[in-house]
Short mmCIF file of C-alpha atoms and ligand atoms in Angstrom, two decimals:
data_model
loop_
_atom_site.label_atom_id
_atom_site.label_comp_id
_atom_site.label_asym_id
_atom_site.label_seq_id
_atom_site.Cartn_x
_atom_site.Cartn_y
_atom_site.Cartn_z
CA MET A 117 19.42 0.47 -4.15
CA THR A 118 19.07 -3.24 -3.37
CA PHE A 119 18.15 -5.05 -0.19
CA SER A 120 21.69 -6.40 0.20
CA GLU A 121 23.01 -2.83 0.02
CA LEU A 122 20.85 -2.20 3.07
CA ASN A 123 23.00 -4.82 4.83
CA LEU A 124 20.24 -7.32 5.32
CA ILE A 125 21.37 -10.84 6.13
CA GLU A 126 21.14 -13.80 3.78
CA PRO A 127 18.14 -15.55 5.42
CA LEU A 128 16.10 -12.38 4.91
CA LEU A 129 17.42 -11.71 1.40
CA GLN A 130 16.47 -15.24 0.44
CA ALA A 131 12.93 -14.78 1.75
CA LEU A 132 12.58 -11.42 0.00
CA GLN A 133 13.65 -12.92 -3.25
CA GLU A 134 11.00 -15.59 -2.87
CA GLU A 135 8.43 -12.90 -2.13
CA GLY A 136 9.39 -11.30 -5.45
CA TYR A 137 10.68 -8.07 -3.89
CA THR A 138 13.49 -6.67 -6.01
CA THR A 139 13.85 -3.09 -4.86
CA PRO A 140 13.28 -1.55 -1.44
CA THR A 141 10.49 1.03 -1.31
CA PRO A 142 11.46 4.56 -0.17
CA ILE A 143 10.34 3.96 3.41
CA GLN A 144 12.39 0.75 3.48
CA GLU A 145 15.46 2.55 2.15
CA GLN A 146 15.12 5.22 4.77
CA ALA A 147 14.01 3.21 7.77
CA ILE A 148 15.97 -0.03 7.59
CA PRO A 149 19.48 1.40 8.26
CA PRO A 150 18.58 3.39 11.41
CA VAL A 151 16.40 0.61 12.80
CA LEU A 152 19.20 -1.90 12.25
CA ASN A 153 21.41 0.53 14.08
CA GLY A 154 19.12 0.45 17.11
CA ASP A 155 17.80 4.00 16.72
CA ASP A 156 14.28 5.12 17.57
CA LEU A 157 12.23 6.08 14.58
CA LEU A 158 9.24 8.26 13.80
CA GLY A 159 7.76 7.22 10.48
CA CYS A 160 5.17 9.25 8.67
CA ALA A 161 3.84 6.70 6.22
CA GLN A 162 0.64 4.98 5.37
CA THR A 163 -0.36 1.48 4.38
CA GLY A 164 0.77 0.60 0.89
CA THR A 165 4.20 2.15 1.23
CA GLY A 166 5.87 -1.07 2.37
CA LYS A 167 6.14 0.06 5.97
CA THR A 168 5.50 -3.40 7.40
CA ALA A 169 8.68 -4.72 5.82
CA ALA A 170 10.44 -1.48 6.78
CA PHE A 171 10.10 -2.35 10.45
CA SER A 172 9.79 -6.16 10.30
CA LEU A 173 13.01 -6.81 8.40
CA PRO A 174 15.40 -4.96 10.71
CA LEU A 175 13.49 -6.29 13.73
CA LEU A 176 13.93 -9.87 12.54
CA GLN A 177 17.58 -9.24 11.79
CA ARG A 178 18.31 -7.77 15.22
CA LEU A 179 16.56 -10.63 17.00
CA HIS A 180 18.29 -13.21 14.80
CA GLU A 181 21.69 -11.70 15.46
CA ALA A 182 21.07 -11.42 19.19
CA GLY A 183 20.54 -15.21 19.42
CA PRO A 184 18.13 -16.95 21.81
CA ALA A 185 16.12 -14.95 24.33
CA HIS A 186 17.33 -14.42 27.90
CA PRO A 187 15.55 -15.60 29.91
CA ALA A 188 14.31 -18.37 27.64
CA LYS A 189 10.87 -17.81 26.13
CA ALA A 190 10.85 -14.09 26.96
CA ILE A 191 8.90 -11.85 24.61
CA ARG A 192 11.48 -9.48 23.12
CA ALA A 193 9.43 -7.40 20.73
CA LEU A 194 5.91 -6.00 20.72
CA ILE A 195 4.08 -4.65 17.69
CA LEU A 196 0.89 -2.85 18.60
CA THR A 197 -1.63 -2.23 15.85
CA PRO A 198 -5.26 -1.02 15.93
CA THR A 199 -7.12 -3.78 14.12
CA ARG A 200 -7.21 -7.52 13.99
CA GLU A 201 -6.82 -7.42 10.20
CA LEU A 202 -3.65 -5.40 10.42
CA ALA A 203 -2.34 -7.63 13.18
CA LEU A 204 -2.90 -10.70 11.02
CA GLN A 205 -1.26 -9.07 8.01
CA ILE A 206 1.77 -8.11 10.03
CA GLY A 207 1.89 -11.67 11.36
CA ASP A 208 1.77 -12.99 7.80
CA SER A 209 4.58 -10.66 6.75
CA ILE A 210 6.78 -11.71 9.67
CA ASN A 211 6.05 -15.31 8.81
CA ALA A 212 7.07 -14.73 5.21
CA TYR A 213 10.19 -12.60 5.81
CA GLY A 214 11.36 -14.65 8.77
CA ARG A 215 10.92 -18.09 7.27
CA TYR A 216 14.67 -18.73 7.21
CA THR A 217 15.24 -17.48 10.74
CA LYS A 218 14.30 -19.19 13.98
CA ILE A 219 12.36 -16.18 15.20
CA LYS A 220 8.91 -17.10 16.55
CA TYR A 221 5.93 -14.82 16.71
CA THR A 222 2.28 -14.87 17.64
CA VAL A 223 -0.71 -12.66 16.93
CA VAL A 224 -2.95 -11.60 19.79
CA PHE A 225 -6.36 -10.00 19.20
CA GLY A 226 -9.87 -10.06 20.63
CA GLY A 227 -13.07 -11.59 19.36
CA VAL A 228 -11.73 -15.14 19.44
CA GLY A 229 -10.90 -17.52 22.28
CA GLN A 230 -7.73 -16.61 24.13
CA VAL A 231 -6.58 -20.17 24.86
CA PRO A 232 -4.64 -20.85 21.64
CA GLN A 233 -2.96 -17.45 21.93
CA VAL A 234 -1.97 -18.10 25.54
CA GLU A 235 -0.65 -21.56 24.68
CA GLN A 236 1.51 -20.10 21.97
CA ILE A 237 2.92 -17.51 24.37
CA LYS A 238 3.66 -20.21 26.94
CA ARG A 239 5.60 -22.19 24.36
CA GLY A 240 7.72 -19.09 23.81
CA VAL A 241 7.63 -16.39 21.16
CA ASP A 242 10.09 -13.62 20.33
CA ILE A 243 7.57 -11.23 18.80
CA VAL A 244 3.98 -10.50 19.78
CA VAL A 245 1.78 -8.66 17.30
CA ALA A 246 -1.25 -7.40 19.19
CA THR A 247 -4.28 -5.18 19.34
CA PRO A 248 -4.40 -3.19 22.59
CA GLY A 249 -7.59 -4.58 24.18
CA ARG A 250 -6.71 -8.28 24.17
CA LEU A 251 -3.13 -7.54 25.05
CA LEU A 252 -4.17 -5.65 28.18
CA ASP A 253 -6.60 -8.45 28.99
CA LEU A 254 -3.85 -11.06 28.92
CA MET A 255 -1.48 -8.79 30.83
CA ASN A 256 -4.11 -8.21 33.52
CA GLN A 257 -4.61 -11.96 33.89
CA GLY A 258 -0.88 -12.37 34.36
CA LEU A 259 -0.64 -14.46 31.19
CA LEU A 260 1.74 -12.20 29.34
CA SER A 261 4.58 -10.02 30.53
CA LEU A 262 6.24 -7.13 28.74
CA LYS A 263 9.17 -6.83 31.09
CA HIS A 264 11.70 -8.22 28.63
CA ILE A 265 10.60 -6.15 25.63
CA GLU A 266 13.59 -4.66 23.82
CA THR A 267 11.78 -3.28 20.78
CA PHE A 268 8.37 -1.68 20.79
CA ILE A 269 6.62 -0.78 17.53
CA LEU A 270 3.46 1.30 17.48
CA ASP A 271 1.81 1.00 14.11
CA GLU A 272 -0.91 3.29 12.72
CA ALA A 273 -0.79 5.53 15.78
CA ASP A 274 -3.30 8.01 14.34
CA ARG A 275 -5.82 5.25 13.80
CA MET A 276 -5.36 4.13 17.39
CA LEU A 277 -6.35 7.66 18.33
CA ASP A 278 -9.36 7.70 15.98
CA MET A 279 -10.56 4.38 17.32
CA GLY A 280 -10.31 5.53 20.92
CA PHE A 281 -7.44 3.20 21.87
CA ILE A 282 -4.93 5.80 22.91
CA HIS A 283 -5.50 5.30 26.66
CA ASP A 284 -5.04 1.56 26.28
CA VAL A 285 -1.88 2.23 24.31
CA ARG A 286 -0.53 4.40 27.09
CA LYS A 287 -1.34 1.69 29.65
CA VAL A 288 0.57 -0.85 27.58
CA ILE A 289 3.56 1.45 27.16
CA ALA A 290 3.72 2.00 30.90
CA GLN A 291 4.52 -1.73 31.27
CA ILE A 292 7.42 -1.76 28.79
CA PRO A 293 10.95 -1.16 30.10
CA ALA A 294 12.11 2.39 29.44
CA HIS A 295 15.37 1.11 28.02
CA ARG A 296 14.17 -0.06 24.64
CA GLN A 297 14.06 0.77 20.95
CA THR A 298 10.79 2.39 19.91
CA LEU A 299 9.37 2.87 16.44
CA LEU A 300 6.20 4.84 15.84
CA PHE A 301 4.36 4.90 12.52
CA SER A 302 1.48 7.15 11.66
CA ALA A 303 -0.03 8.30 8.36
CA THR A 304 -0.81 11.71 9.82
CA MET A 305 0.70 13.55 12.76
CA PRO A 306 -2.09 15.18 14.76
CA GLN A 307 -1.05 17.03 17.90
CA GLU A 308 -1.96 14.15 20.19
CA ILE A 309 0.36 11.83 18.24
CA GLN A 310 3.15 14.40 18.26
CA LYS A 311 2.77 14.59 22.04
CA LEU A 312 2.81 10.82 22.35
CA SER A 313 5.88 10.58 20.11
CA ALA A 314 7.71 13.17 22.15
CA SER A 315 7.01 11.22 25.32
CA ILE A 316 7.97 7.73 24.10
CA LEU A 317 10.73 8.25 21.50
CA ARG A 318 14.32 9.12 22.29
CA ASP A 319 16.09 11.23 19.73
CA PRO A 320 14.22 9.55 16.87
CA VAL A 321 15.21 9.45 13.23
CA TYR A 322 12.34 10.96 11.26
CA VAL A 323 11.33 9.43 7.95
CA GLU A 324 8.48 10.60 5.81
CA VAL A 325 7.15 9.19 2.59
CA THR A 326 3.97 11.15 2.07
CA PRO A 327 4.26 12.36 -1.50
CA VAL A 328 4.69 16.00 -2.18
CA SER A 329 1.50 16.93 -3.95
CA SER A 330 3.32 19.68 -5.83
CA THR A 331 4.98 17.08 -8.13
CA ALA A 332 1.61 16.93 -9.81
CA GLU A 333 1.80 20.58 -10.80
CA LYS A 334 4.57 20.04 -13.32
CA ILE A 335 2.81 17.33 -15.21
CA ALA A 336 0.09 17.88 -17.78
CA GLN A 337 -2.91 15.78 -16.91
CA LYS A 338 -6.15 14.72 -18.53
CA VAL A 339 -9.00 12.54 -17.42
CA TYR A 340 -11.06 10.41 -19.77
CA PHE A 341 -14.58 9.60 -18.64
CA VAL A 342 -15.20 6.14 -19.97
CA ASP A 343 -17.28 3.08 -19.23
CA LYS A 344 -15.36 0.28 -17.53
CA THR A 345 -16.07 -2.02 -20.48
CA THR A 346 -14.47 0.28 -23.05
CA LYS A 347 -11.29 1.17 -21.15
CA ARG A 348 -9.08 -1.22 -23.06
CA ALA A 349 -10.53 -0.09 -26.38
CA LEU A 350 -9.73 3.50 -25.45
CA LEU A 351 -6.22 2.49 -24.48
CA LYS A 352 -5.66 0.84 -27.87
CA HIS A 353 -7.09 3.90 -29.59
CA LEU A 354 -4.64 6.19 -27.78
CA LEU A 355 -1.61 3.96 -28.23
CA LYS A 356 -2.29 3.56 -31.94
CA GLY A 357 -2.13 7.32 -32.31
CA GLU A 358 1.16 9.01 -33.08
CA GLU A 359 1.33 11.26 -30.08
CA ILE A 360 2.39 8.55 -27.66
CA GLN A 361 5.74 6.94 -28.34
CA ARG A 362 6.05 5.04 -25.11
CA ALA A 363 3.78 4.73 -22.12
CA LEU A 364 3.88 3.28 -18.66
CA VAL A 365 0.38 1.92 -18.12
CA PHE A 366 -0.95 1.30 -14.62
CA SER A 367 -3.45 -1.34 -13.67
CA ARG A 368 -4.77 -1.87 -10.16
CA THR A 369 -4.57 -5.67 -10.38
CA LYS A 370 -2.04 -8.19 -11.64
CA HIS A 371 -4.73 -9.96 -13.61
CA GLY A 372 -5.79 -6.69 -15.20
CA ALA A 373 -2.18 -5.90 -16.16
CA ASP A 374 -1.84 -9.26 -17.90
CA ARG A 375 -5.12 -8.84 -19.73
CA ILE A 376 -4.22 -5.36 -20.95
CA ALA A 377 -0.78 -6.42 -22.19
CA LYS A 378 -2.26 -9.41 -23.99
CA GLU A 379 -4.93 -7.36 -25.68
CA LEU A 380 -2.46 -4.68 -26.77
CA SER A 381 -0.11 -7.27 -28.23
CA LYS A 382 -3.01 -8.81 -30.13
CA ALA A 383 -3.77 -5.40 -31.58
CA GLY A 384 -0.19 -5.10 -32.81
CA ILE A 385 1.00 -2.76 -30.05
CA SER A 386 4.17 -4.08 -28.44
CA ALA A 387 3.47 -4.49 -24.73
CA GLN A 388 4.49 -6.50 -21.67
CA SER A 389 3.14 -6.63 -18.14
CA ILE A 390 5.12 -6.67 -14.91
CA HIS A 391 3.85 -7.52 -11.45
CA GLY A 392 4.68 -9.51 -8.36
CA ASP A 393 3.65 -12.88 -9.78
CA LYS A 394 6.18 -12.70 -12.60
CA ALA A 395 9.64 -14.13 -12.20
CA GLN A 396 12.31 -11.55 -11.57
CA SER A 397 14.11 -12.45 -14.81
CA THR A 398 10.90 -11.86 -16.80
CA ARG A 399 10.41 -8.50 -15.13
CA VAL A 400 13.97 -7.42 -15.74
CA LYS A 401 13.69 -8.45 -19.39
CA ALA A 402 10.46 -6.50 -19.89
CA LEU A 403 11.95 -3.45 -18.24
CA THR A 404 15.08 -3.61 -20.39
CA GLN A 405 12.97 -3.88 -23.54
CA PHE A 406 10.94 -0.91 -22.40
CA LYS A 407 14.04 1.15 -21.67
CA ASN A 408 15.49 0.22 -25.07
CA ASN A 409 12.36 1.45 -26.78
CA GLU A 410 11.41 -2.03 -27.92
CA LEU A 411 8.03 -1.82 -26.21
CA LYS A 412 5.41 0.83 -26.70
CA ALA A 413 3.68 0.00 -23.45
CA LEU A 414 4.75 -1.46 -20.15
CA VAL A 415 1.76 -2.40 -18.05
CA ALA A 416 2.49 -2.45 -14.33
CA THR A 417 0.89 -2.71 -10.93
CA ASP A 418 1.86 -0.06 -8.39
CA ILE A 419 4.30 -2.17 -6.44
CA ALA A 420 5.99 -3.58 -9.56
CA ALA A 421 6.45 -0.06 -10.87
CA ARG A 422 8.41 1.05 -7.82
CA GLY A 423 11.72 -0.01 -9.25
CA ILE A 424 11.11 1.55 -12.63
CA ASP A 425 13.23 4.54 -13.36
CA VAL A 426 13.00 5.64 -16.95
CA ASP A 427 14.19 9.15 -17.56
CA ASP A 428 12.52 10.16 -20.76
CA LEU A 429 9.14 8.64 -20.15
CA THR A 430 6.59 10.90 -21.79
CA HIS A 431 3.29 9.27 -20.87
CA VAL A 432 1.77 7.59 -17.87
CA ILE A 433 -1.66 6.11 -18.43
CA ASN A 434 -3.86 5.12 -15.51
CA VAL A 435 -6.29 2.54 -16.81
CA ASP A 436 -7.63 2.33 -13.27
CA LEU A 437 -7.58 5.20 -10.84
CA PRO A 438 -5.87 4.28 -7.58
CA ASN A 439 -8.01 4.42 -4.46
CA GLU A 440 -5.29 6.27 -2.60
CA PRO A 441 -4.65 9.74 -4.02
CA GLU A 442 -0.96 9.60 -3.02
CA THR A 443 -0.54 6.62 -5.31
CA TYR A 444 -1.75 8.79 -8.20
CA VAL A 445 0.93 11.34 -7.46
CA HIS A 446 3.56 8.58 -7.28
CA ARG A 447 2.40 7.16 -10.57
CA ILE A 448 2.38 10.38 -12.54
CA GLY A 449 5.67 11.40 -10.96
CA ARG A 450 7.31 8.73 -13.15
CA THR A 451 6.87 10.97 -16.15
CA GLY A 452 8.30 14.43 -16.72
CA ARG A 453 11.66 13.55 -15.22
CA ALA A 454 14.98 14.89 -16.34
CA GLY A 455 13.35 17.75 -18.21
CA ALA A 456 11.08 15.52 -20.28
CA GLU A 457 7.61 16.82 -20.97
CA GLY A 458 5.33 14.66 -18.92
CA MET A 459 1.75 13.81 -19.60
CA ALA A 460 -0.55 11.74 -17.42
CA LEU A 461 -3.77 10.34 -18.83
CA SER A 462 -6.30 8.77 -16.50
CA PHE A 463 -9.36 6.71 -17.30
CA CYS A 464 -12.23 7.15 -14.90
CA ASP A 465 -15.38 5.07 -14.88
CA ASP A 466 -18.45 5.93 -12.85
CA THR A 467 -17.32 3.93 -9.82
CA GLU A 468 -14.01 5.79 -9.71
CA LEU A 469 -15.44 9.29 -9.39
CA PRO A 470 -14.81 9.38 -5.62
CA TYR A 471 -11.14 8.53 -6.25
CA LEU A 472 -10.91 11.35 -8.78
CA ARG A 473 -12.36 13.75 -6.25
CA ASP A 474 -9.82 12.66 -3.64
CA ILE A 475 -6.97 13.09 -6.14
CA GLU A 476 -8.13 16.60 -7.03
CA LYS A 477 -8.39 17.45 -3.36
CA LEU A 478 -4.85 16.27 -2.67
CA THR A 479 -3.28 17.89 -5.71
CA LYS A 480 -5.42 20.99 -5.33
CA GLN A 481 -6.22 21.08 -9.01
CA THR A 482 -9.04 20.13 -11.34
CA ILE A 483 -7.92 17.69 -13.98
CA PRO A 484 -9.32 18.69 -17.38
CA VAL A 485 -11.70 16.21 -18.99
CA GLU A 486 -10.77 15.07 -22.50
CA GLU A 487 -14.07 14.79 -24.31
CA ASP A 488 -12.65 14.47 -27.78
CA GLN A 489 -12.40 10.69 -27.71
CA PRO A 490 -14.63 7.98 -29.13
CA PHE A 491 -15.62 6.42 -25.79
CA HIS A 492 -16.49 9.54 -23.85
CA VAL A 493 -19.30 9.18 -21.31
CA ASP A 494 -20.72 12.47 -20.20
CA TYR A 495 -21.17 11.93 -16.48
CA ALA A 496 -22.43 15.45 -16.10
CA LYS A 497 -25.53 14.50 -18.07
CA LEU A 498 -26.18 11.41 -16.05
CA PRO A 499 -28.94 10.30 -13.89
CA LEU A 500 -31.34 13.10 -13.30
CA ALA A 501 -34.18 12.61 -10.89
CA GLY A 502 -36.77 10.68 -12.79
CA GLY A 503 -34.92 11.48 -15.96
CA LYS A 504 -33.85 9.03 -18.52
CA ALA A 505 -30.49 7.43 -18.45
CA THR A 506 -28.55 8.40 -21.50
CA ASP A 507 -26.22 5.46 -21.75
CA LYS A 508 -25.13 2.23 -20.14
CA ALA A 509 -23.08 3.79 -17.39
CA ALA A 510 -25.97 6.01 -16.53
CA ARG A 511 -28.32 3.10 -16.22
CA ARG A 512 -25.85 1.27 -14.05
CA SER A 513 -25.08 4.11 -11.73
CA ALA A 514 -28.81 4.79 -11.40
CA GLY A 515 -29.19 1.23 -10.19
CA GLY A 516 -31.80 0.63 -12.87
CA GLY A 517 -34.35 2.61 -10.91
CA GLY A 518 -33.32 6.06 -11.98
CA GLN A 519 -32.75 7.23 -8.39
CA SER A 520 -30.98 10.48 -8.34
CA GLN A 521 -27.91 10.94 -6.20
CA GLY A 522 -28.37 14.66 -6.36
CA PRO A 523 -28.25 17.38 -8.95
CA ARG A 524 -26.00 16.42 -11.80
CA GLY A 525 -26.00 19.52 -13.87
CA GLY A 526 -27.97 17.82 -16.61
CA GLY A 527 -27.85 19.48 -19.98
CA GLN A 528 -24.90 21.60 -19.06
CA GLY A 529 -22.46 19.44 -20.91
CA GLY A 530 -18.90 20.65 -20.99
CA ASN A 531 -16.59 19.78 -18.19
CA ARG A 532 -18.99 20.07 -15.37
CA ARG A 533 -18.50 17.51 -12.71
CA PRO A 534 -21.32 15.58 -11.19
CA GLU A 535 -21.72 15.50 -7.47
CA GLN A 536 -19.52 12.54 -6.87
CA ARG A 537 -21.00 9.64 -5.05
CA ARG A 538 -19.57 8.66 -1.72
CA SER A 539 -20.36 4.99 -1.99
CA GLY A 540 -17.40 2.64 -2.06
CA GLY A 541 -13.75 3.45 -1.98
CA GLN A 542 -14.22 5.95 0.77
CA ASN A 543 -11.84 4.52 3.19
CA SER A 544 -9.09 3.81 0.81
CA GLY A 545 -6.88 2.27 3.45
CA GLY A 546 -9.65 -0.12 4.33
CA GLY A 547 -10.09 -1.25 0.75
CA ARG A 548 -6.46 -2.13 0.43
CA THR A 549 -6.53 -3.89 3.74
CA GLU A 550 -9.28 -6.18 2.58
CA GLN A 551 -7.48 -7.05 -0.61
CA ARG A 552 -4.31 -8.00 1.12
CA GLN A 553 -6.09 -9.85 3.83
CA GLY A 554 -7.61 -12.04 1.18
CA SER A 555 -4.29 -12.93 -0.29
CA GLY A 556 -2.73 -13.40 3.11
CA SER A 557 -5.25 -15.90 4.35
CA SER A 558 -4.34 -18.46 1.76
CA ARG A 559 -0.74 -18.20 2.84
CA SER A 560 -1.22 -18.53 6.55
CA GLY A 561 -3.86 -21.24 6.45
CA GLY A 562 -4.82 -22.63 9.82
CA GLY A 563 -2.59 -20.23 11.71
CA ARG A 564 -5.34 -17.67 11.37
CA ASN A 565 -7.83 -19.51 13.49
CA SER A 566 -5.62 -19.71 16.45
CA GLY A 567 -4.31 -16.26 15.77
CA SER A 568 -0.82 -17.50 16.09
CA GLY A 569 1.98 -18.68 13.95
CA ARG A 570 5.39 -20.13 14.11
CA ASN A 571 8.08 -19.89 11.59
CA PRO A 572 8.57 -23.30 10.08
CA ARG A 573 12.26 -23.41 10.80
P1 LIG B 271 2.55 -2.26 3.52
O1 LIG B 271 2.62 -0.79 3.25
O2 LIG B 271 3.54 -2.71 4.49
O3 LIG B 271 1.16 -2.64 3.90
O4 LIG B 271 2.92 -3.03 2.16
C1 LIG B 271 2.17 -2.91 0.97
C2 LIG B 271 2.37 -4.08 0.04
O5 LIG B 271 3.61 -3.97 -0.63
C3 LIG B 271 2.37 -5.45 0.68
O6 LIG B 271 1.54 -6.28 -0.08
C4 LIG B 271 3.80 -5.92 0.61
O7 LIG B 271 3.87 -7.30 0.45
C5 LIG B 271 4.32 -5.20 -0.61
N1 LIG B 271 5.75 -4.82 -0.56
C6 LIG B 271 6.37 -4.24 0.47
N2 LIG B 271 7.64 -3.95 0.15
C7 LIG B 271 7.84 -4.35 -1.12
C8 LIG B 271 8.95 -4.32 -2.02
N3 LIG B 271 10.13 -3.80 -1.65
N4 LIG B 271 8.79 -4.83 -3.24
C9 LIG B 271 7.60 -5.35 -3.60
N5 LIG B 271 6.51 -5.40 -2.82
C10 LIG B 271 6.63 -4.91 -1.59
#
């Protein structure tokens, strides 16, 4: 499936190409056609699935095709989102995807002066991306009207609920014309959200991209406890062995993917990396080589791997564990297709133990630990209260002071798991948010300060 097969118009296709998007993600495949068609939509999807583009692209297309607003300067679409960070990210995405359209947008959120936001609205915008508090504030001051809204998008509805915004959301909705298109996205569907959906959506199309955790049951899995510094050495060790003919290797970062591929090549293992910063032609070439068995390893980031469909892939190797357990299921689901025997190997350093715990919770299974490897670190023997750290990782996780995080089952050996620390990576959605915010800020530049933006053309 390509974006043009989804009937997106040329100005959007052009922008997507420049963004390096080659294949729509599953939520985009499922959501774009009905939203283009004007249907209401209930989307069960979380951050990281590509949901922003899933609603922004058809929204931009519909506004572009409808021509200028009537009356002039009327706000035609509202995207409500719980946090300022999300609002800014959505603004950045609209800016990027809509750069070849004339659609204007602004971002409205609290904690900063309202004047620049109000000025932007006065000049006329088609889309407002907002957090509920500031939006209500502006509405109450008569500075912003929702009476011409044609499309309303409620993003991260369950988080709105968690953050106590649901009453504000209802107040906002009460001001939007009943005759409209409504899209509601939520990672989970608690009863309160189901009730809200039932009251605001009309005959919605339902799309869901939460992975089925049962995929994981068919695939043999192993975890390798290893220090962060020896992960690449372990990878080389495994790939030099005979058991693995061809592996899709996952790295959390683009930089990491490049480094891994380079190091493998140096060690005489044919490898290439693919990620969003690589030209499409380079990615296609690497993928073709991989499919033709000319590469032993293809090192990919999660997004770059979305388009990869290799039937007889026998091994997936996670050099980094993803901070979202669903991503793990997606990754390992690439192996074991079409009757092939799948095997997923994951490296886990001490900082990734909370991710491993989340993965095991989601997949409802304990992943066996492979101890028979040269870089094994026995976490189960690590920091005991007042005890001595047995290796580098132990010293690091003990913070040099030997503080115990709780009973670790010292001396038990075997596959016993330590009590996994809760520090870091807890709120996996939050972690991802921060990463992307970082990359977004360089793109939007000064627009961030005023909280508003305008498509250049
Ligand atoms: P989201 O779930 O909307 O927060 O998107 C997650 C990340 O995936 C963002 O950094 C997007 O830029 C990126 N992304 C979304 N759709 C695609 C796609 N079809 N191809 C490549 N990257 C994408």
